[in-house]
């Protein structure tokens, strides 16, 4: 299975990742889970690894939450508040990860839009979608919004979509 998601690679200037410890991360996850349960939302998106492993990553949908509710887990650090505000302003998720070359848990701005849909399809269907869009197989997993817009605006693509009776506009 391959998951397609829209990716926004625009990086705001002067936005530094924020370091947190395992207790802060655990408290943040509890807050996200409770808020999500209260409003029927899935706010924690697992990426890879598990929290008890050395390497892991997950993302949090925070755009609909009060900033103070999130910032308290970072002891109201100025850089953390700037990160959360930027994520909310841009409608992006925050990413919590520990990489194999970094011992600390870092929180940064995700490239994934907060409420963007993801599409999980079989490998064969994924390659067919990429071929139809005129994209290479190296695009699997993430397609930049600029690349997708460019493909869909191409007149060749428009005629290809018009010729497919099963595709609705």
Tab-separated table of C-alpha atoms in Angstrom:
chain	number	residue	atom	x	y	z
A	1	UNK	CA	0.000	0.000	0.000
A	2	UNK	CA	1.141	3.516	-0.812
A	3	UNK	CA	-0.225	6.601	0.897
A	4	UNK	CA	-0.474	9.822	-1.077
A	5	UNK	CA	-0.572	13.067	0.835
A	6	UNK	CA	-0.303	16.689	-0.158
A	7	UNK	CA	2.922	18.317	0.943
A	8	UNK	CA	3.634	22.029	1.436
A	9	UNK	CA	7.369	22.658	1.369
A	10	UNK	CA	7.247	26.420	1.937
A	11	UNK	CA	9.397	27.055	4.993
A	12	UNK	CA	8.880	30.195	7.053
A	13	UNK	CA	12.075	32.093	7.874
A	14	UNK	CA	13.576	31.946	11.360
A	15	UNK	CA	11.404	29.108	12.635
A	16	UNK	CA	13.528	26.869	14.832
A	17	UNK	CA	12.632	23.353	15.970
A	18	UNK	CA	11.871	23.072	19.676
A	19	UNK	CA	13.337	20.389	21.940
A	20	UNK	CA	11.041	18.559	24.371
A	21	UNK	CA	11.558	15.709	26.789
A	22	UNK	CA	9.650	12.431	26.975
A	23	UNK	CA	7.368	13.663	29.792
A	24	UNK	CA	6.348	16.766	27.822
A	25	UNK	CA	5.711	14.633	24.758
A	26	UNK	CA	3.592	12.189	26.764
A	27	UNK	CA	1.550	15.019	28.267
A	28	UNK	CA	1.051	16.539	24.805
A	29	UNK	CA	-0.181	13.200	23.462
A	30	UNK	CA	-2.622	12.887	26.372
A	31	UNK	CA	-3.991	16.380	25.697
A	32	UNK	CA	-4.342	15.646	21.981
A	33	UNK	CA	-6.080	12.330	22.666
A	34	UNK	CA	-8.516	13.886	25.170
A	35	UNK	CA	-9.319	16.849	22.901
A	36	UNK	CA	-9.715	14.552	19.913
A	37	UNK	CA	-12.018	12.208	21.821
A	38	UNK	CA	-14.139	15.118	23.044
A	39	UNK	CA	-14.668	16.421	19.498
A	40	UNK	CA	-14.515	13.149	17.556
A	41	UNK	CA	-11.222	13.949	15.818
A	42	UNK	CA	-8.070	11.920	15.230
A	43	UNK	CA	-5.353	14.432	16.123
A	44	UNK	CA	-2.357	12.068	16.359
A	45	UNK	CA	-0.967	10.764	13.067
A	46	UNK	CA	1.669	8.030	13.463
A	47	UNK	CA	4.506	8.153	10.935
A	48	UNK	CA	7.116	5.559	11.928
A	49	UNK	CA	8.654	3.814	14.910
A	50	UNK	CA	7.143	3.606	18.373
A	51	UNK	CA	7.660	5.918	21.313
A	52	UNK	CA	9.796	3.403	23.189
A	53	UNK	CA	12.209	3.080	20.242
A	54	UNK	CA	15.226	5.297	19.630
A	55	UNK	CA	13.832	6.531	16.292
A	56	UNK	CA	10.221	7.616	15.793
A	57	UNK	CA	8.047	10.318	14.278
A	58	UNK	CA	4.433	11.362	14.575
A	59	UNK	CA	2.436	14.435	13.713
A	60	UNK	CA	-0.204	16.372	15.595
A	61	UNK	CA	-3.177	18.176	14.119
A	62	UNK	CA	-3.290	21.320	16.223
A	63	UNK	CA	-4.961	23.921	13.993
A	64	UNK	CA	-8.312	23.717	15.785
A	65	UNK	CA	-6.927	23.741	19.329
A	66	UNK	CA	-6.325	26.768	21.562
A	67	UNK	CA	-2.652	27.768	21.417
A	68	UNK	CA	-2.361	27.909	25.226
A	69	UNK	CA	-3.576	24.310	25.497
A	70	UNK	CA	-0.598	23.175	23.412
A	71	UNK	CA	1.988	25.742	24.559
A	72	UNK	CA	1.683	24.759	28.228
A	73	UNK	CA	3.439	21.475	27.383
A	74	UNK	CA	6.435	23.540	26.244
A	75	UNK	CA	6.395	25.711	29.411
A	76	UNK	CA	5.206	28.571	27.189
A	77	UNK	CA	8.609	28.785	25.459
A	78	UNK	CA	8.716	31.687	22.968
A	79	UNK	CA	10.052	29.493	20.129
A	80	UNK	CA	7.363	26.887	20.823
A	81	UNK	CA	4.611	29.505	20.741
A	82	UNK	CA	6.000	30.857	17.447
A	83	UNK	CA	6.018	27.321	16.024
A	84	UNK	CA	2.440	26.607	17.145
A	85	UNK	CA	1.161	29.980	15.886
A	86	UNK	CA	2.860	29.453	12.521
A	87	UNK	CA	1.422	25.948	12.223
A	88	UNK	CA	-2.060	27.268	12.968
A	89	UNK	CA	-1.707	30.272	10.645
A	90	UNK	CA	-0.478	28.098	7.758
A	91	UNK	CA	-2.895	25.263	8.571
A	92	UNK	CA	-0.055	22.785	9.035
A	93	UNK	CA	0.585	19.962	11.478
A	94	UNK	CA	3.438	19.924	13.958
A	95	UNK	CA	5.936	17.065	13.735
A	96	UNK	CA	7.426	15.354	16.774
A	97	UNK	CA	10.420	13.156	15.994
A	98	UNK	CA	13.640	11.682	17.250
A	99	UNK	CA	16.080	10.776	14.507
A	100	UNK	CA	18.886	8.247	14.755
A	101	UNK	CA	21.512	11.012	14.499
A	102	UNK	CA	19.832	13.192	17.154
A	103	UNK	CA	19.334	12.074	20.778
A	104	UNK	CA	16.719	14.739	21.529
A	105	UNK	CA	13.007	14.774	20.725
A	106	UNK	CA	12.363	17.708	18.414
A	107	UNK	CA	9.136	19.471	17.472
A	108	UNK	CA	9.060	21.194	14.093
A	109	UNK	CA	6.644	22.436	11.473
A	110	UNK	CA	5.351	19.583	9.320
A	111	UNK	CA	5.162	19.766	5.544
A	112	UNK	CA	1.684	18.190	5.743
A	113	UNK	CA	-1.381	20.442	5.788
A	114	UNK	CA	-3.444	19.933	8.937
A	115	UNK	CA	-6.710	18.768	7.396
A	116	UNK	CA	-5.490	17.514	4.017
A	117	UNK	CA	-6.927	14.155	3.053
A	118	UNK	CA	-4.627	11.201	2.554
A	119	UNK	CA	-5.268	8.489	0.017
A	120	UNK	CA	-4.008	4.957	0.621
A	121	UNK	CA	-4.002	2.749	-2.473
A	122	UNK	CA	-2.393	-0.475	-3.615
A	123	UNK	CA	0.990	-0.248	-5.335
A	124	UNK	CA	-0.435	-1.067	-8.773
A	125	UNK	CA	-3.150	1.592	-8.446
A	126	UNK	CA	-0.614	4.111	-7.139
A	127	UNK	CA	1.609	3.594	-10.174
A	128	UNK	CA	-1.440	3.932	-12.448
A	129	UNK	CA	-2.363	7.240	-10.768
A	130	UNK	CA	1.186	8.528	-11.169
A	131	UNK	CA	1.241	7.491	-14.826
A	132	UNK	CA	-2.113	9.186	-15.465
A	133	UNK	CA	-0.816	12.397	-13.863
A	134	UNK	CA	2.357	12.166	-15.925
A	135	UNK	CA	4.524	11.838	-12.804
A	136	UNK	CA	7.418	9.474	-12.198
A	137	UNK	CA	7.331	6.638	-9.688
A	138	UNK	CA	9.713	8.618	-7.461
A	139	UNK	CA	6.697	10.781	-6.539
A	140	UNK	CA	5.239	7.979	-4.412
A	141	UNK	CA	4.212	9.030	-0.948
A	142	UNK	CA	4.192	12.797	-1.349
A	143	UNK	CA	3.308	15.095	-4.201
A	144	UNK	CA	4.005	18.785	-3.769
A	145	UNK	CA	0.976	20.980	-4.276
A	146	UNK	CA	2.843	22.889	-7.005
A	147	UNK	CA	3.588	19.654	-8.869
A	148	UNK	CA	-0.026	18.472	-8.601
A	149	UNK	CA	-1.412	21.839	-9.739
A	150	UNK	CA	0.997	21.853	-12.669
A	151	UNK	CA	-0.049	18.360	-13.747
A	152	UNK	CA	-3.772	19.109	-13.461
A	153	UNK	CA	-3.435	22.426	-15.338
A	154	UNK	CA	-1.624	20.792	-18.262
A	155	UNK	CA	-3.871	20.714	-21.375
A	156	UNK	CA	-2.737	17.146	-22.097
A	157	UNK	CA	-3.974	16.145	-18.637
A	158	UNK	CA	-7.317	17.884	-19.209
A	159	UNK	CA	-7.904	15.946	-22.420
A	160	UNK	CA	-6.769	12.718	-20.720
A	161	UNK	CA	-9.292	13.271	-17.895
A	162	UNK	CA	-12.052	14.178	-20.363
A	163	UNK	CA	-11.420	10.923	-22.246
A	164	UNK	CA	-11.863	8.834	-19.072
A	165	UNK	CA	-15.586	8.266	-18.516
A	166	UNK	CA	-15.081	7.085	-14.920
A	167	UNK	CA	-13.386	10.284	-13.766
A	168	UNK	CA	-15.636	13.089	-12.583
A	169	UNK	CA	-14.542	16.692	-12.453
